[in-house]
Coordinates of C-alpha atoms and ligand atoms in Angstrom, one line a residue:
M1 CA 15.6 24.4 -59.4
S2 CA 18.7 21.8 -59.0
R3 CA 17.4 19.5 -56.7
S4 CA 21.2 19.4 -55.9
L5 CA 21.0 23.0 -54.7
G6 CA 23.1 22.6 -51.1
S7 CA 21.8 24.6 -47.8
A8 CA 24.5 27.1 -48.7
G9 CA 23.9 27.3 -52.1
L10 CA 19.9 28.4 -51.4
L11 CA 21.0 31.3 -48.7
L12 CA 22.9 32.4 -51.6
L13 CA 20.0 32.0 -54.3
L14 CA 17.5 33.5 -51.8
A15 CA 20.2 36.9 -51.1
A16 CA 20.1 37.0 -54.8
C17 CA 16.4 37.2 -55.2
A18 CA 16.2 39.9 -52.1
T19 CA 13.9 42.8 -53.0
P20 CA 14.1 45.9 -51.0
H21 CA 10.9 47.0 -49.2
D22 CA 9.7 50.5 -48.0
D23 CA 8.5 51.2 -44.3
P24 CA 5.1 49.2 -44.2
F25 CA 2.9 49.8 -40.5
D26 CA 3.7 47.4 -38.2
V27 CA 6.1 45.1 -40.1
P28 CA 9.8 44.7 -40.9
T29 CA 11.5 47.4 -43.1
R30 CA 12.7 44.7 -45.5
P31 CA 10.7 41.5 -46.2
V32 CA 11.1 38.5 -44.3
V33 CA 10.5 36.5 -47.6
Y34 CA 13.0 37.5 -50.2
K35 CA 11.8 35.7 -53.6
T36 CA 11.1 37.5 -56.4
P37 CA 7.8 36.1 -58.3
D38 CA 10.4 34.5 -60.8
C39 CA 13.2 33.5 -58.1
P40 CA 13.7 30.0 -59.5
T41 CA 13.0 28.3 -55.5
Q42 CA 9.2 29.7 -56.3
R43 CA 7.3 26.8 -57.4
R44 CA 3.9 28.4 -56.8
P45 CA 2.4 31.8 -57.4
R46 CA 3.0 34.4 -54.9
P47 CA 0.7 35.9 -52.5
T48 CA -1.0 38.8 -53.8
R49 CA -1.0 40.2 -50.7
S50 CA 1.7 42.9 -50.2
L51 CA 3.6 43.9 -47.1
D52 CA 2.4 47.5 -47.0
D53 CA -0.9 45.8 -46.7
P54 CA -0.4 42.3 -44.5
G55 CA -4.7 42.2 -44.1
P56 CA -5.7 40.7 -41.0
L57 CA -4.0 38.2 -39.0
P58 CA -6.0 35.9 -37.3
T59 CA -3.6 35.3 -34.5
R60 CA -0.9 38.3 -33.9
A61 CA 0.6 39.0 -30.4
G62 CA 4.0 40.3 -28.8
A63 CA 5.6 42.7 -26.8
P64 CA 8.5 43.7 -25.2
A65 CA 9.2 41.7 -21.9
A66 CA 12.2 41.6 -19.4
G67 CA 14.1 38.3 -17.6
R68 CA 12.9 35.0 -18.3
I69 CA 10.4 34.0 -20.9
A70 CA 8.8 31.3 -22.6
V71 CA 6.1 30.9 -25.5
T72 CA 4.4 27.8 -26.8
H73 CA 2.0 27.2 -29.7
A74 CA 0.0 24.6 -30.0
G75 CA -0.1 24.4 -33.8
V76 CA -1.6 26.1 -36.1
G77 CA -5.2 26.1 -36.6
T78 CA -5.6 24.8 -32.8
P79 CA -8.6 26.9 -31.3
P80 CA -7.9 29.5 -29.0
E81 CA -10.3 27.5 -26.5
L82 CA -7.5 24.9 -26.3
S83 CA -4.6 27.5 -25.2
D84 CA -4.3 26.4 -21.6
G85 CA -2.1 23.3 -22.2
A86 CA 0.1 25.8 -23.9
E87 CA -0.1 28.2 -21.3
R88 CA 0.4 25.1 -18.4
A89 CA 3.4 24.5 -20.9
A90 CA 4.9 27.8 -21.2
K91 CA 4.7 28.0 -17.2
T92 CA 6.4 24.7 -17.0
A93 CA 9.3 25.8 -19.2
L94 CA 9.2 29.4 -17.3
D95 CA 9.4 27.7 -14.0
A96 CA 12.4 25.1 -14.7
M97 CA 14.3 28.4 -15.5
L98 CA 13.3 29.5 -12.7
E99 CA 15.1 27.0 -10.8
G100 CA 18.0 27.3 -12.7
Q101 CA 17.6 25.3 -15.7
P102 CA 19.0 26.9 -18.6
A103 CA 16.7 27.7 -22.1
L104 CA 17.0 24.7 -23.8
E105 CA 16.2 22.1 -20.8
A106 CA 13.1 24.2 -20.2
A107 CA 12.2 24.2 -23.8
V108 CA 12.6 21.0 -24.0
A109 CA 10.3 20.7 -20.4
G110 CA 7.3 22.9 -22.5
T111 CA 7.3 20.7 -25.3
I112 CA 7.1 17.3 -23.0
V113 CA 3.9 19.2 -21.2
L114 CA 2.6 19.6 -25.1
E115 CA 3.4 16.2 -26.4
D116 CA 1.4 14.6 -23.4
D117 CA -1.9 17.1 -24.3
P118 CA -4.2 14.1 -26.2
R119 CA -5.6 17.5 -27.8
Y120 CA -2.7 18.7 -29.8
N121 CA -0.8 17.0 -32.8
A122 CA 2.4 15.5 -31.0
G123 CA 3.3 12.5 -29.0
T124 CA 0.2 10.9 -27.3
G125 CA -2.0 12.8 -29.5
A126 CA -0.1 12.5 -32.9
N127 CA -1.7 12.4 -36.2
I128 CA -2.9 8.7 -37.4
R129 CA -1.8 8.4 -40.8
L130 CA -3.7 7.7 -44.1
D131 CA -3.7 3.8 -43.4
N132 CA -5.4 4.3 -40.1
A133 CA -2.5 2.4 -38.1
T134 CA 0.7 4.5 -38.4
I135 CA 1.7 7.3 -36.6
Q136 CA 5.1 9.0 -37.7
M137 CA 6.8 11.9 -35.6
D138 CA 9.1 14.4 -35.9
A139 CA 11.3 16.2 -33.2
S140 CA 13.9 18.8 -33.0
L141 CA 15.8 21.5 -30.9
M142 CA 18.3 23.7 -31.2
N143 CA 20.6 25.8 -28.7
D144 CA 21.9 29.1 -29.2
D145 CA 25.2 28.1 -29.5
G146 CA 24.5 26.0 -33.0
A147 CA 23.8 22.6 -30.9
F148 CA 20.3 21.0 -33.1
A149 CA 19.7 17.9 -32.7
A150 CA 16.3 16.0 -34.4
V151 CA 14.2 12.9 -34.9
A152 CA 12.8 11.9 -38.1
V153 CA 9.5 9.8 -38.8
I154 CA 10.0 8.1 -35.1
E155 CA 7.9 5.4 -34.2
R156 CA 6.5 3.9 -30.5
V157 CA 7.9 6.7 -28.6
K158 CA 5.9 8.6 -26.1
N159 CA 7.7 12.1 -26.1
P160 CA 9.7 12.2 -29.6
I161 CA 11.3 15.6 -28.1
R162 CA 13.2 13.4 -25.2
A163 CA 14.8 11.6 -28.4
A164 CA 15.6 14.4 -29.7
R165 CA 17.1 15.4 -27.0
L166 CA 19.6 12.1 -26.6
V167 CA 20.4 12.9 -30.2
L168 CA 22.1 15.8 -28.8
D169 CA 24.3 13.6 -26.6
S170 CA 25.4 11.8 -29.6
P171 CA 27.8 11.7 -32.0
H172 CA 25.0 12.5 -34.9
V173 CA 22.7 15.4 -35.7
L174 CA 19.6 13.8 -37.0
M175 CA 18.2 10.1 -37.2
A176 CA 15.5 8.3 -38.5
G177 CA 13.1 5.8 -39.0
A178 CA 13.7 2.3 -37.7
G179 CA 17.2 3.3 -36.5
A180 CA 15.8 6.3 -34.5
T181 CA 12.8 4.3 -32.8
R182 CA 15.6 1.7 -31.9
F183 CA 18.3 4.2 -30.5
A184 CA 15.6 5.8 -28.2
H185 CA 14.5 2.7 -26.8
L186 CA 18.0 1.3 -26.2
S187 CA 18.9 4.9 -24.5
G188 CA 15.8 3.8 -22.2
L189 CA 12.2 5.4 -23.8
E190 CA 9.5 3.2 -23.4
D191 CA 8.2 1.4 -26.1
V192 CA 4.4 2.7 -26.6
V193 CA 2.3 3.4 -29.8
P194 CA 0.8 6.9 -28.5
V195 CA -2.5 6.7 -29.9
S196 CA -5.2 8.4 -28.4
A197 CA -9.0 8.9 -28.8
E198 CA -8.2 11.9 -29.4
A199 CA -6.3 10.9 -32.5
K200 CA -8.5 8.3 -33.7
A201 CA -11.6 10.7 -33.5
K202 CA -9.4 13.3 -35.0
Y203 CA -8.9 11.0 -37.8
D204 CA -12.9 10.0 -38.7
A205 CA -13.7 13.4 -38.6
R206 CA -11.1 14.6 -41.3
L207 CA -12.2 11.4 -43.4
E208 CA -16.0 12.3 -43.2
R209 CA -14.8 16.2 -44.0
L210 CA -12.5 15.0 -46.5
K211 CA -14.8 13.0 -48.6
A212 CA -16.6 15.8 -48.6
V213 CA -14.4 18.1 -50.3
Y214 CA -14.0 15.7 -53.1
E215 CA -16.7 15.2 -53.5
A216 CA -17.9 19.1 -53.7
D217 CA -14.8 19.4 -56.0
G218 CA -14.2 16.1 -57.4
S219 CA -10.6 16.8 -57.8
L220 CA -7.1 15.1 -56.3
E221 CA -4.3 16.9 -55.8
F222 CA -2.1 13.7 -56.2
D223 CA -2.8 9.9 -56.4
W224 CA -2.1 8.8 -53.0
K225 CA -3.3 5.6 -54.1
K226 CA -1.0 4.5 -56.9
Y227 CA 1.8 5.8 -54.8
W228 CA 0.4 3.9 -51.1
N229 CA 3.6 2.5 -49.8
F230 CA 2.3 2.3 -46.5
P231 CA 3.0 -1.4 -44.6
N232 CA -1.0 -1.7 -44.3
A233 CA -3.6 -1.4 -46.9
L234 CA -5.3 1.0 -48.1
P235 CA -8.4 1.6 -45.8
A236 CA -11.4 0.6 -48.2
D237 CA -13.5 3.8 -47.5
M238 CA -10.7 6.3 -48.5
E239 CA -11.3 8.2 -51.3
A240 CA -9.4 11.4 -50.9
W241 CA -7.3 12.9 -48.8
R242 CA -5.9 17.0 -48.3
H243 CA -3.6 18.3 -45.7
G244 CA -4.4 18.2 -42.3
G245 CA -1.6 19.1 -39.4
D246 CA -0.3 21.3 -36.3
T247 CA 2.8 20.8 -34.6
V248 CA 3.5 21.8 -30.9
G249 CA 6.9 24.1 -30.0
T250 CA 8.4 26.1 -27.2
V251 CA 10.8 29.1 -27.3
A252 CA 12.4 30.3 -24.3
R253 CA 15.2 32.9 -23.0
D254 CA 17.0 32.2 -19.7
A255 CA 18.5 34.5 -17.0
E256 CA 21.9 34.6 -18.5
G257 CA 19.9 35.8 -21.9
R258 CA 20.5 32.3 -23.8
F259 CA 17.9 31.1 -26.1
A260 CA 16.6 27.8 -27.4
A261 CA 13.6 26.5 -29.4
T262 CA 11.9 22.7 -29.4
L263 CA 9.4 21.2 -31.8
S264 CA 7.7 18.6 -31.9
T265 CA 4.5 17.1 -34.5
G266 CA 2.5 14.3 -35.5
G267 CA 3.0 15.4 -38.9
T268 CA 0.6 15.9 -41.6
S269 CA -2.1 12.7 -41.9
V270 CA -2.1 13.3 -45.8
T271 CA 1.2 12.0 -46.6
L272 CA 2.7 9.4 -48.0
Y273 CA 4.6 6.6 -45.3
G274 CA 8.1 8.1 -44.7
R275 CA 7.1 11.8 -45.2
V276 CA 9.4 14.2 -43.6
G277 CA 8.1 17.9 -42.6
D278 CA 10.0 20.6 -41.7
V279 CA 10.5 20.2 -38.0
P280 CA 13.8 18.0 -38.3
V281 CA 15.0 20.0 -41.2
Y282 CA 17.9 22.4 -39.8
G283 CA 16.8 26.1 -40.9
A284 CA 13.4 25.0 -41.4
G285 CA 11.1 24.9 -38.6
L286 CA 13.2 26.1 -35.7
Y287 CA 16.3 28.3 -35.2
A288 CA 18.3 29.8 -32.4
G289 CA 21.1 31.9 -31.9
P290 CA 22.3 34.6 -30.0
A291 CA 19.6 37.2 -31.2
G292 CA 16.5 34.7 -30.3
A293 CA 14.7 31.9 -30.9
V294 CA 11.8 31.1 -33.8
A295 CA 10.0 28.3 -34.0
C296 CA 7.1 27.4 -36.7
T297 CA 3.9 25.3 -37.6
G298 CA 2.3 24.9 -40.6
K299 CA 2.7 23.4 -44.2
G300 CA 6.0 22.1 -43.9
E301 CA 7.0 21.7 -47.3
E302 CA 6.4 25.4 -47.7
I303 CA 8.8 26.3 -44.7
I304 CA 11.1 24.1 -45.6
R305 CA 11.3 25.9 -49.3
Q306 CA 11.4 29.3 -47.2
A307 CA 13.9 27.9 -45.0
L308 CA 11.6 30.0 -42.8
A309 CA 12.9 29.8 -39.2
R310 CA 16.5 30.6 -40.3
T311 CA 15.3 33.4 -42.6
V312 CA 13.0 35.3 -39.9
Y313 CA 15.7 34.6 -37.5
E314 CA 18.3 36.7 -39.5
Q315 CA 15.7 39.2 -39.8
I316 CA 15.6 39.3 -35.7
A317 CA 19.5 39.1 -35.7
S318 CA 19.4 42.1 -38.2
G319 CA 17.4 44.4 -35.9
I320 CA 13.7 43.8 -36.5
S321 CA 11.6 42.6 -33.4
A322 CA 10.8 39.0 -33.0
R323 CA 7.1 40.5 -33.0
E324 CA 7.8 42.5 -35.9
A325 CA 9.4 39.6 -38.0
V326 CA 7.1 36.9 -37.4
H327 CA 4.2 38.9 -38.4
A328 CA 5.8 39.7 -41.6
A329 CA 6.7 36.2 -42.1
A330 CA 2.7 34.9 -41.6
A331 CA 1.4 37.7 -43.8
E332 CA 3.6 37.1 -46.2
F333 CA 3.2 33.3 -46.5
P334 CA 0.9 31.5 -49.3
E335 CA -2.4 32.5 -48.2
D336 CA -3.2 28.7 -49.3
A337 CA -1.0 27.4 -46.6
A338 CA -1.4 27.6 -43.0
V339 CA 1.8 29.1 -40.9
G340 CA 2.0 30.3 -37.4
L341 CA 5.4 31.3 -35.9
I342 CA 6.6 32.1 -32.1
A343 CA 9.9 33.9 -31.3
V344 CA 11.4 35.6 -28.9
D345 CA 14.7 38.3 -29.0
R346 CA 16.8 40.0 -26.3
A347 CA 13.5 42.5 -25.6
G348 CA 10.5 40.5 -26.3
W349 CA 8.4 38.2 -28.1
G350 CA 6.4 38.0 -30.8
V351 CA 3.4 35.6 -32.1
A352 CA 1.8 35.2 -35.6
A353 CA -0.2 32.8 -37.6
N354 CA -2.1 33.3 -40.6
R355 CA -5.1 31.1 -39.0
E356 CA -5.9 30.9 -35.6
M357 CA -3.4 29.3 -33.1
A358 CA -3.6 28.3 -29.5
Y359 CA -0.5 30.1 -27.7
G360 CA 0.8 30.4 -24.5
K361 CA 3.3 32.8 -22.7
A362 CA 5.1 33.0 -19.4
I363 CA 7.0 35.9 -18.7
E364 CA 9.4 36.9 -15.6
S365 CA 8.6 40.6 -15.8
S366 CA 7.5 43.0 -18.4
A367 CA 10.2 45.3 -19.9
P368 CA 11.1 48.1 -17.9
Ligands
LIG401 N1 5.0 21.4 -40.1 C1 4.1 20.5 -39.7 C2 4.5 19.5 -40.7 O1 4.7 19.8 -41.9 C3 2.6 20.5 -39.6 C4 2.2 21.5 -38.8 O2 2.8 22.2 -38.1 O3 1.0 21.9 -39.4 O4 5.0 18.1 -40.7

């Protein structure tokens, strides 16, 4: 596929690759993922699992709900035992709305709580990258009026979602790297490296696990050493690395029926310096519009290829419930890649992941 294909071209291409789908159990009547196996956007084999038989999803929830609502996730792969922080974040977002804050500010407040929890890969708990030193983070937000703002590979801030919120009030949509970091500091955010004991422990554990995997199958997906571009030296004991991710996010619906979504991540740890995931890419990690809000977590490269949040949003806008839309998207994602989604629409909420995933929800009232 041409690398110069723009987002409009990509959407057209996805539409051209659409396939009809018949009435599966508990999933949308149309597929969330529009690609056929020979679609030129396809860079890897499609999953064998059909939407008629989505298979067991380890994380699957959702229901009708009225009034103000906030749903959060703590990243795909995060065990449900760690849901208490996600529940606290959802309650913070709901409380903000009960105090009159709009959905956007509530979703920011929810994600700040998640960023401040060192157990999750964002803000204080953000992944330490391959060099055992660098922390680069992405964050984004979107309101249902189309307002979008993001920071990419930002360093030395405690709450990247606050930096994204500052970008929203600037002339820009996306700021990256050293410029984003300086902009955040000039705007009043503290200059702090958000390294935590939890992130250090995760780095050590992951190194051991990945070394064991490498020794077991003897293969490398990518020659990390050859393309080493970190400012710091290659750790002497590094043998091989694989994906290690997670992200945190919040979706919210306020009293006026407005929607918003926020995301923040320490990114995947097994990446080159400067790698950007799905979170700050428009339409990929999150999306919000008049019909609802969607936020994702998982393998960023695949989420970008699928323009996943926007694709799921379009399903919701076409009348499919948030619950059904996220369930189908998780079921259809390549099985060897982790994904999780949360969504709210006018009638309710949905959560789905093809791995375990800690999430939280705070609801003003059940639907009539
Ligand atoms: N989506 C994130 C990224 O690719 C990581 C994750 O959610 O696991 O940066």
